[in-house]
Tab-separated table of C-alpha atoms and ligand atoms in Angstrom:
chain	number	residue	atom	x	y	z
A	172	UNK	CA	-53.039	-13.275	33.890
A	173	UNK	CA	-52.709	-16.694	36.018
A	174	UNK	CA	-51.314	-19.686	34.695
A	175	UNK	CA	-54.539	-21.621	34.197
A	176	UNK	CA	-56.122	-18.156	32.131
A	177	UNK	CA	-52.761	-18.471	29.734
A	178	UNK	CA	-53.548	-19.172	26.445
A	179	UNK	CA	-51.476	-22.142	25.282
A	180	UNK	CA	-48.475	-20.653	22.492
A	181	UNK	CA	-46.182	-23.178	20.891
A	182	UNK	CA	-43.158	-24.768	22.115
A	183	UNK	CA	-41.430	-22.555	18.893
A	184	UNK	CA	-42.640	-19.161	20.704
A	185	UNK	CA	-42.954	-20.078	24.227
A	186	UNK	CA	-39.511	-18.479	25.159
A	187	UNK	CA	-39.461	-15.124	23.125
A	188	UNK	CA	-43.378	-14.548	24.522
A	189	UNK	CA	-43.417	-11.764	26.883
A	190	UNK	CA	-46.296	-11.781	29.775
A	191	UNK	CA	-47.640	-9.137	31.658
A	192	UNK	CA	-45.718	-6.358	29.973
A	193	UNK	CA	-46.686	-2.516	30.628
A	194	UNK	CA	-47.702	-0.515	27.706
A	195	UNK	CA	-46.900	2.714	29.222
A	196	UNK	CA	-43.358	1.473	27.873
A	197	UNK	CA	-45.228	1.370	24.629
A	198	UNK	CA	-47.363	4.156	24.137
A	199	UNK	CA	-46.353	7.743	23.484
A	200	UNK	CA	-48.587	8.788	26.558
A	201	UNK	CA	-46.175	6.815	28.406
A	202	UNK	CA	-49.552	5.295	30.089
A	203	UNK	CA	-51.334	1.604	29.982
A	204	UNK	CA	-51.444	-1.671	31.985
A	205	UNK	CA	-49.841	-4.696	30.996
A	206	UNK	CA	-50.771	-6.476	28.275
A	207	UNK	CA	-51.293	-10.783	28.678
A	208	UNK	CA	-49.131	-11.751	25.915
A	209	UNK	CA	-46.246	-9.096	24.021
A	210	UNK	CA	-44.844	-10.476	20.877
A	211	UNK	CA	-42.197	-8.798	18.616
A	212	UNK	CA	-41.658	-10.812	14.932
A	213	UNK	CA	-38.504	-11.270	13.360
A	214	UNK	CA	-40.077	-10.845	9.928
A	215	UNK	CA	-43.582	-11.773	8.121
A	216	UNK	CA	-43.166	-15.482	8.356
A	217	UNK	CA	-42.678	-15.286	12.034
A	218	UNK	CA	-45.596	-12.825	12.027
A	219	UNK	CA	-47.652	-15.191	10.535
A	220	UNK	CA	-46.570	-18.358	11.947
A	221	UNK	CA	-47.153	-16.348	15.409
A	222	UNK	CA	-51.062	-15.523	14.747
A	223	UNK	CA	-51.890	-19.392	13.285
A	224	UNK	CA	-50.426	-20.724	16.583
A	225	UNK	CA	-52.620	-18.806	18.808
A	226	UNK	CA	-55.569	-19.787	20.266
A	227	UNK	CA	-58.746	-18.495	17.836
A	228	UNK	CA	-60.565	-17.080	20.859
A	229	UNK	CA	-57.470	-14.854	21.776
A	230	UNK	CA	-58.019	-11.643	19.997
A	231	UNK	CA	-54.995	-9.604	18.807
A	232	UNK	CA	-53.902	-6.499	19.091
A	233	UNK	CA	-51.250	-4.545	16.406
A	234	UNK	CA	-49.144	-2.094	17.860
A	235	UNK	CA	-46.717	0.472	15.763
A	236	UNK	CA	-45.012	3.453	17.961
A	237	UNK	CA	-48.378	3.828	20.092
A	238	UNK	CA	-48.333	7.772	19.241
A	239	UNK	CA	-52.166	6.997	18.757
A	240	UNK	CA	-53.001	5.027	21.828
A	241	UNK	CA	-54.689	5.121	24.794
A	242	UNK	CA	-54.759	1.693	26.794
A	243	UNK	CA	-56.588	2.139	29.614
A	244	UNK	CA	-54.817	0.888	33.284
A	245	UNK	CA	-56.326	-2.238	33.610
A	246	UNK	CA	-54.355	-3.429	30.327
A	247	UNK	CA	-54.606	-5.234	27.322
A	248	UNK	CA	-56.760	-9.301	27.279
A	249	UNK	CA	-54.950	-11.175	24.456
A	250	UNK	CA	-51.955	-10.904	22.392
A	251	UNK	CA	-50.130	-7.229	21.483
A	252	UNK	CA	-47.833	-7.651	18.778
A	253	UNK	CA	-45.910	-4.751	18.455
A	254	UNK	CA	-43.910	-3.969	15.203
A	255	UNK	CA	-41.460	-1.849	16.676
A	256	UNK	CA	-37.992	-2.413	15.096
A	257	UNK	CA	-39.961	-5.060	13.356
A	258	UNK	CA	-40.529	-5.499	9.674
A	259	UNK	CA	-38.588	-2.960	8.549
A	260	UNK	CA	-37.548	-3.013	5.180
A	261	UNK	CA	-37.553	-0.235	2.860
A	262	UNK	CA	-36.457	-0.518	-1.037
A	263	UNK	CA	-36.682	1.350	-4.204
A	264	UNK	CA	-39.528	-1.285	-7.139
A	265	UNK	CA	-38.936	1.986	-9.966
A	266	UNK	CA	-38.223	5.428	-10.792
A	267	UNK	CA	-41.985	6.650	-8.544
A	268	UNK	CA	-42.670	3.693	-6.568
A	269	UNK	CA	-41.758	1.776	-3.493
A	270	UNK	CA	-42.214	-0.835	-1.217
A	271	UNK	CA	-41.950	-0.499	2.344
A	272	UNK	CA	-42.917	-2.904	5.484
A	273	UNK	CA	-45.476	-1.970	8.415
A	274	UNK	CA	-42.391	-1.630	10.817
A	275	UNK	CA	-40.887	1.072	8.717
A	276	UNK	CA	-40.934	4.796	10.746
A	277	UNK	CA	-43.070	7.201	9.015
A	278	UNK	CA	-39.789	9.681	9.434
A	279	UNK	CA	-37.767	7.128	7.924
A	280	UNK	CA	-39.907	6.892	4.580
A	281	UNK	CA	-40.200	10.596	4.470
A	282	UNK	CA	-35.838	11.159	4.675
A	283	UNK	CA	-35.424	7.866	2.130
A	284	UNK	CA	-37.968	9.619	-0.291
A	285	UNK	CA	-36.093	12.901	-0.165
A	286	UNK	CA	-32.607	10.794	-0.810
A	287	UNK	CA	-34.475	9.412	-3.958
A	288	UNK	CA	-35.835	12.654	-5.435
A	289	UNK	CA	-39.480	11.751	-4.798
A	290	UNK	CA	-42.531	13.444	-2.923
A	291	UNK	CA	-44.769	14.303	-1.700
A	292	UNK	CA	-43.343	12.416	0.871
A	293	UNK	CA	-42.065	15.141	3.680
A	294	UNK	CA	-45.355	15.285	5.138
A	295	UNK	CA	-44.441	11.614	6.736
A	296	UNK	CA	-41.652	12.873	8.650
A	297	UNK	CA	-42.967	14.096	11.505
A	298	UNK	CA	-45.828	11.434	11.877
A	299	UNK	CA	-44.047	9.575	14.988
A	300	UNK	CA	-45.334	6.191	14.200
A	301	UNK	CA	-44.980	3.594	11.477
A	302	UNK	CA	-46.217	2.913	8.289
A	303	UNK	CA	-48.652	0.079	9.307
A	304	UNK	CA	-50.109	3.006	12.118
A	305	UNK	CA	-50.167	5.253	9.180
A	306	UNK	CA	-52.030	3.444	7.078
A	307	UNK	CA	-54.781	2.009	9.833
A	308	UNK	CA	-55.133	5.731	10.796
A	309	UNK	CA	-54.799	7.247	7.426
A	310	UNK	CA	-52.095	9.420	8.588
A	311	UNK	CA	-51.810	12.822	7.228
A	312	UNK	CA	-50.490	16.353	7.567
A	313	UNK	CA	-49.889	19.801	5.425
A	314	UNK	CA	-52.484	18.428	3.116
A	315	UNK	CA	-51.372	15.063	2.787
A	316	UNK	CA	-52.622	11.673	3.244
A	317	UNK	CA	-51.268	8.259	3.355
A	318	UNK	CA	-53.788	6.453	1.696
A	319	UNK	CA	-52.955	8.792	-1.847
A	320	UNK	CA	-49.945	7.374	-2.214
A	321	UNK	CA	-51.451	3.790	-1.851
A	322	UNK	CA	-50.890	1.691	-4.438
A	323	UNK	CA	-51.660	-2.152	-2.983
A	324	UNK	CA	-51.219	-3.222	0.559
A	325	UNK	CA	-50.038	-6.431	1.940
A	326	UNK	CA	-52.240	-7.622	4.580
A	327	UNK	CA	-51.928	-10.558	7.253
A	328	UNK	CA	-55.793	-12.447	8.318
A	329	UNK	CA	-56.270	-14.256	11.633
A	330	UNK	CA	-55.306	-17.780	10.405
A	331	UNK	CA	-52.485	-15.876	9.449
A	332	UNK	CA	-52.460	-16.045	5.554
A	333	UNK	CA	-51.520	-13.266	3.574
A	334	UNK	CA	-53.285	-11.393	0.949
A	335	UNK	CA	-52.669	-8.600	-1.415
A	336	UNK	CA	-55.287	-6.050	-1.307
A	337	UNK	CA	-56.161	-2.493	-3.603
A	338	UNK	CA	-57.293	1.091	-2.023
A	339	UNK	CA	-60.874	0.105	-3.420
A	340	UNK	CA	-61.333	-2.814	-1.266
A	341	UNK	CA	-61.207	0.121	1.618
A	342	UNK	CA	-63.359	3.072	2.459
A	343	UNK	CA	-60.887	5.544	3.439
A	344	UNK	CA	-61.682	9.089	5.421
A	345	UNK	CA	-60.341	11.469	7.165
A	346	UNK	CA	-58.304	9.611	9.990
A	347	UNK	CA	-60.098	6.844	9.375
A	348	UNK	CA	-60.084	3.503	7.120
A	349	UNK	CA	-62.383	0.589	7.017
A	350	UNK	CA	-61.521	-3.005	5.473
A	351	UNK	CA	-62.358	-6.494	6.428
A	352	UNK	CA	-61.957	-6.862	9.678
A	353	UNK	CA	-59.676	-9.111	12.373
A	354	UNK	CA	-56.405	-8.511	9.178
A	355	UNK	CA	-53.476	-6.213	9.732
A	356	UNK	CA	-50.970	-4.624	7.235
A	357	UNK	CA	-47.214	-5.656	7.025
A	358	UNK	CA	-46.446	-3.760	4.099
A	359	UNK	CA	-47.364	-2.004	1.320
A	360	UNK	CA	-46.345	-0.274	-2.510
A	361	UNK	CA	-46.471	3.472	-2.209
A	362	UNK	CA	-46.820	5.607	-5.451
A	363	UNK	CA	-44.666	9.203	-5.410
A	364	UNK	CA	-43.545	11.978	-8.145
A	365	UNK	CA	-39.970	12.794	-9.529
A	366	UNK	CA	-39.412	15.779	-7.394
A	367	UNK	CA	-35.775	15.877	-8.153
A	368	UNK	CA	-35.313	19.439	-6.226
A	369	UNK	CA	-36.753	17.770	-3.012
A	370	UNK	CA	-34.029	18.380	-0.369
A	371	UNK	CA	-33.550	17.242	3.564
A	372	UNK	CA	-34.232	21.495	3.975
A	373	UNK	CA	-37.818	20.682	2.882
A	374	UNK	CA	-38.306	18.096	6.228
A	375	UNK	CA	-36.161	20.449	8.743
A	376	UNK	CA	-38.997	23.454	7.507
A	377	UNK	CA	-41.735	21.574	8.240
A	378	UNK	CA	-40.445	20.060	11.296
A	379	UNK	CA	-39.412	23.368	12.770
A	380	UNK	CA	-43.439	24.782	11.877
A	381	UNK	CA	-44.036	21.841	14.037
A	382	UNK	CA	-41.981	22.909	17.071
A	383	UNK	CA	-43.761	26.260	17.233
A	384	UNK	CA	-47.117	25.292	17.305
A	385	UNK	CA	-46.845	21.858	18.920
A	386	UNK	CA	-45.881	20.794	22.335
A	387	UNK	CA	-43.226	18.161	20.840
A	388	UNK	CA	-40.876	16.398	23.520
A	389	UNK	CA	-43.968	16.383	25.885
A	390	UNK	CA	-45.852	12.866	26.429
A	391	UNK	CA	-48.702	13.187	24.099
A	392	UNK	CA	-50.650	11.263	21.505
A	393	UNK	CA	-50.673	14.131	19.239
A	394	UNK	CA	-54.308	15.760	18.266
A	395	UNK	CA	-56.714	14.110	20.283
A	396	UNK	CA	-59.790	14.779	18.661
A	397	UNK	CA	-60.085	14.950	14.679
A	398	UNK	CA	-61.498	18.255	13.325
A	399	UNK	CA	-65.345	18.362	12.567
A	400	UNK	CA	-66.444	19.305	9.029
A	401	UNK	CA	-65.569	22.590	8.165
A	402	UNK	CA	-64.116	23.675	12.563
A	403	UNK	CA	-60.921	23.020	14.140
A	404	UNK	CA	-61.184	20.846	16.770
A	405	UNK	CA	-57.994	23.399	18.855
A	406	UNK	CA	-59.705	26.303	18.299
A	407	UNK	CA	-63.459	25.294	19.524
A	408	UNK	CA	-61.612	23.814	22.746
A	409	UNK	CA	-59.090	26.849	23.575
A	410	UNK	CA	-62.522	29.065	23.162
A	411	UNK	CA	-64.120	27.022	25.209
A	412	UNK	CA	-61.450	27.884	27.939
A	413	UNK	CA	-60.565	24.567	28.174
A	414	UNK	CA	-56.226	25.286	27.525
A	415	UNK	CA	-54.855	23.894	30.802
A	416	UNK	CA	-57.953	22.234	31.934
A	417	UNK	CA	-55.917	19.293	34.184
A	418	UNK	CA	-57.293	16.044	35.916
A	419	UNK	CA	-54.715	14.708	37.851
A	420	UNK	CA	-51.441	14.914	36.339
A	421	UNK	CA	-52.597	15.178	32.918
A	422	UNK	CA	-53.248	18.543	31.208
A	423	UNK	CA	-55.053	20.431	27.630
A	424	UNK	CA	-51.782	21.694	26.291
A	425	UNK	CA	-51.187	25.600	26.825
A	426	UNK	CA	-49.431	25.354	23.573
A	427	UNK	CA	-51.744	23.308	21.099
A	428	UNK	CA	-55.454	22.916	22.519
A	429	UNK	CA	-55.763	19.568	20.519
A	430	UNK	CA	-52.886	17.635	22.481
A	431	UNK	CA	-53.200	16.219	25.763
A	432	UNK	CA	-50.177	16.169	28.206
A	433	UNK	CA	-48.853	13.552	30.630
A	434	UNK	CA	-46.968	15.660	32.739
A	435	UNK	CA	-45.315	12.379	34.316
A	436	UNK	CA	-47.334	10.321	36.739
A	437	UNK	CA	-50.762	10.526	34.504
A	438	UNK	CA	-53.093	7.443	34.528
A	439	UNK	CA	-54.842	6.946	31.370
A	440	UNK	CA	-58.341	6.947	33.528
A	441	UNK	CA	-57.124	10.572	33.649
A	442	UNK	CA	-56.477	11.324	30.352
A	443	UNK	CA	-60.041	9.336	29.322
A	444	UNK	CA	-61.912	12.076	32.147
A	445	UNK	CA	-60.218	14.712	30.323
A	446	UNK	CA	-60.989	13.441	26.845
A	447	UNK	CA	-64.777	13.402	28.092
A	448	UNK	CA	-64.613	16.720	29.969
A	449	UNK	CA	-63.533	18.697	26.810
A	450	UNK	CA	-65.966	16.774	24.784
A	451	UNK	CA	-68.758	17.535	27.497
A	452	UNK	CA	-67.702	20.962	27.427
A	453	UNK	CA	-67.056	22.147	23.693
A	454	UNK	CA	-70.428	20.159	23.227
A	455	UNK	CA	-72.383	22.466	25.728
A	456	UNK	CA	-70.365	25.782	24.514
A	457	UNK	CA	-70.423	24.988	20.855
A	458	UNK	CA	-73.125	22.628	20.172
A	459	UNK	CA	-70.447	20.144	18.400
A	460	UNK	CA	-69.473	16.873	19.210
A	461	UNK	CA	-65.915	16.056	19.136
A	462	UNK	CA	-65.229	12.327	18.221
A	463	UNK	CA	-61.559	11.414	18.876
A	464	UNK	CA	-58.737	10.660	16.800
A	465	UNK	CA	-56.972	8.746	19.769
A	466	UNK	CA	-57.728	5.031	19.293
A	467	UNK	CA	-58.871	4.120	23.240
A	468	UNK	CA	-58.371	0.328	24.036
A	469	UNK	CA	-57.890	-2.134	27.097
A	470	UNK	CA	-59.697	-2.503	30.286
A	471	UNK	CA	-60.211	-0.022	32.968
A	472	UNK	CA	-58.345	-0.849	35.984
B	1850	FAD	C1	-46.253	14.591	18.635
B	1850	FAD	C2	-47.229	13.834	17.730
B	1850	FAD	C3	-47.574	14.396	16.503
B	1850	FAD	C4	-48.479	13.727	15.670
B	1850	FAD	N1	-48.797	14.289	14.454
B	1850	FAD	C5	-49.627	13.641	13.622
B	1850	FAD	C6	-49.961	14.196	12.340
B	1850	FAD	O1	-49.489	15.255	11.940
B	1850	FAD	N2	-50.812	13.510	11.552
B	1850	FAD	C7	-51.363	12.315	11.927
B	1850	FAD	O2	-52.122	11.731	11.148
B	1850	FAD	N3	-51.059	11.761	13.139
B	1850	FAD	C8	-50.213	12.388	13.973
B	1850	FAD	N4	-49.916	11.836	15.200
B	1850	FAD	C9	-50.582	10.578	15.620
B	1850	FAD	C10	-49.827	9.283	15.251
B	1850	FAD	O3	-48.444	9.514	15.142
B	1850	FAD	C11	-50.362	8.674	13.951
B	1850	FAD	O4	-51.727	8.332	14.064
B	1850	FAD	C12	-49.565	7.430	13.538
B	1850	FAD	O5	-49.980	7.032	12.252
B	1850	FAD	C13	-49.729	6.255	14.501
B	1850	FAD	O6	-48.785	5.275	14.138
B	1850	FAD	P1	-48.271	4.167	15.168
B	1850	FAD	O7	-47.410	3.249	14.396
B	1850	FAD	O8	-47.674	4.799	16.369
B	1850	FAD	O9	-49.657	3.465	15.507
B	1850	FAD	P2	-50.201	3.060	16.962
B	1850	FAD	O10	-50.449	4.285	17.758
B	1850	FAD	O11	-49.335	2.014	17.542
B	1850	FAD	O12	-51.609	2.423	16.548
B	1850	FAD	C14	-52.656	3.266	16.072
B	1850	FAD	C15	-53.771	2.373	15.511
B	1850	FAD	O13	-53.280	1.690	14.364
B	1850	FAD	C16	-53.388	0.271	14.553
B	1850	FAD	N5	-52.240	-0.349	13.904
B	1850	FAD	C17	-50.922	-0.090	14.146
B	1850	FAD	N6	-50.157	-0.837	13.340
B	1850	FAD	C18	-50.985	-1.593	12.578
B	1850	FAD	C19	-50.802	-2.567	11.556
B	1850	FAD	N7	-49.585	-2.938	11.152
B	1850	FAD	N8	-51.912	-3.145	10.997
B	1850	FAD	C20	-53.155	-2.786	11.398
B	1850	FAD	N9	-53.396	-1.871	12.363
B	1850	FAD	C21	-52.317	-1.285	12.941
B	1850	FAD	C22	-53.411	0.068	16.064
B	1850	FAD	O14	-54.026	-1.160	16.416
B	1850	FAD	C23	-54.212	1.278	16.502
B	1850	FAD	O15	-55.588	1.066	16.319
B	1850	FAD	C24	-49.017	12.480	16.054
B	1850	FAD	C25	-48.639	11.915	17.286
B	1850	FAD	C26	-47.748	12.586	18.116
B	1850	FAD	C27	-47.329	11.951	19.421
């Protein structure tokens, strides 16, 4: 972004204002142009005192671990504000429920749950992101969701005032949650059960399930695609014959048919053809249309 294009930020946050800073170094795919403007907050207050300062017209991206993202080469127009290391408190309100901020790991909920004798929380810990991705995405696993253990969220608008909102004021699917738009979550009161048996034995089980049927360690975003109603979105690609497919250095995992692999020098344009090559293809094999889980944002290059 030139000079003139800038958009004008405060004396206060002139200085800790990054420009021109690559998502790849964001982003699980380890892929991504730069984004204009890259803004960590000390807490909620500087969060919010951030957003009223900017320009109206410059839109604004949230950014947890990016284990969800794809930005595209040509980068990100407007502000990312990324709430890694961010926000991060976690505390105890009563015996079954706490409070936690949008910065917090999902893994770090899920081991702080088990400490306290409450679940079903285990299914958090090996959900790479935070709990602000977890609750735009409706994160879930082993049967879980997010969004059940929603009691109210704390929410931030685009003038930057905060609000207090209920699990009614949202539709909430599969992967998927709708609510007013152009607000973003910084925290939120999560309802679990006395499980007082819970141990750290429970997480190491289901993270070791995990490491046999998932390529973890590899550069991925996870599953790509969500599962259609009533199919699994793996098992209509790997029967497609789609397991290795590659386009450039990018790859269908050998080991989970759902996760996409950046072997190392990957562009996201080549994880995008990919993502519409196995569409294209399970669609003409199968007859279904995969939609993906993968949130794809930015400009091409
Ligand atoms: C190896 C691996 C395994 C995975 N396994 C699972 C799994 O079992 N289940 C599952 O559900 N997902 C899984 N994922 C995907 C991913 O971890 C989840 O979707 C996670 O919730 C994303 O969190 P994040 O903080 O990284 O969000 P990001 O990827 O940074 O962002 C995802 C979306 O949420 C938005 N967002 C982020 N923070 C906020 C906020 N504070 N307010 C409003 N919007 C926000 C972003 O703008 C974006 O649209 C996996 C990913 C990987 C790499």
């Amino acid at each position: 972004m030139s000079a003139q294009q800038s958009p004008d930020i405060s004396a206060e946050f002139k200085l800790r204002v990054l420009r021109d800073v690559s998502m790849a170094k964001h982003t699980s795919w380890h892929v991504g142009g730069p984004a204009d403007l890259f803004f960590t907050p000390r807490d909620a207050a500087d969060l919010a005192s951030f957003i009223r300062q900017l320009p109206p017209d410059v839109p604004v991206l949230m950014v947890g671990l990016g284990s969800n993202l794809l930005v595209r080469d040509g980068g990100i127009r407007g502000a990312v504000v990324s709430m890694h290391g961010a926000l991060g408190a976690l505390e105890r309100l009563s015996v079954t429920r706490i409070q936690t901020e949008a910065g917090v790991p999902c893994a770090r909920i899920a081991r702080q749950c088990v400490k306290w004798g409450l679940g079903p929380a285990e299914f958090l810990a090996g959900i790479p992101g935070t709990l602000g991705g977890a609750l735009a995405m409706n994160a879930g696993a082993w049967g879980q969701e997010t969004w059940r253990h929603v009691v109210e969220v704390d929410v931030l608008d685009r003038r930057g005032f905060r609000h207090t909102r209920k699990p009614a004021e949202y539709e909430i699917g599969y992967r998927s949650v709708k609510g007013p738009d152009n607000e973003w979550f910084i925290g939120a009161r999560l309802e679990f059960e006395r499980t007082p048996g819970v141990n750290t034995e429970a997480i190491r089980d289901l993270l070791d399930k995990r490491r046999q049927t998932q390529p973890i360690g590899e550069w991925s975003c996870g599953s790509v695609f969500t599962n259609p109603p009533g199919r699994h979105a793996a098992q209509l690609i790997e029967s497609a014959g789609l397991k290795g497919f590659r386009c450039g250095d990018a790859s269908v995992s050998e080991k989970h048919a759902n996760f996409i692999i950046n072997h190392g020098r990957a562009l996201a344009a080549d994880i995008e053809a990919l993502i519409l090559h196995v569409q294209r293809t399970v669609e003409k094999v199968h007859g279904v249309a995969l939609s993906t889980e993968v949130r794809i944002v930015g400009a091409p290059a």
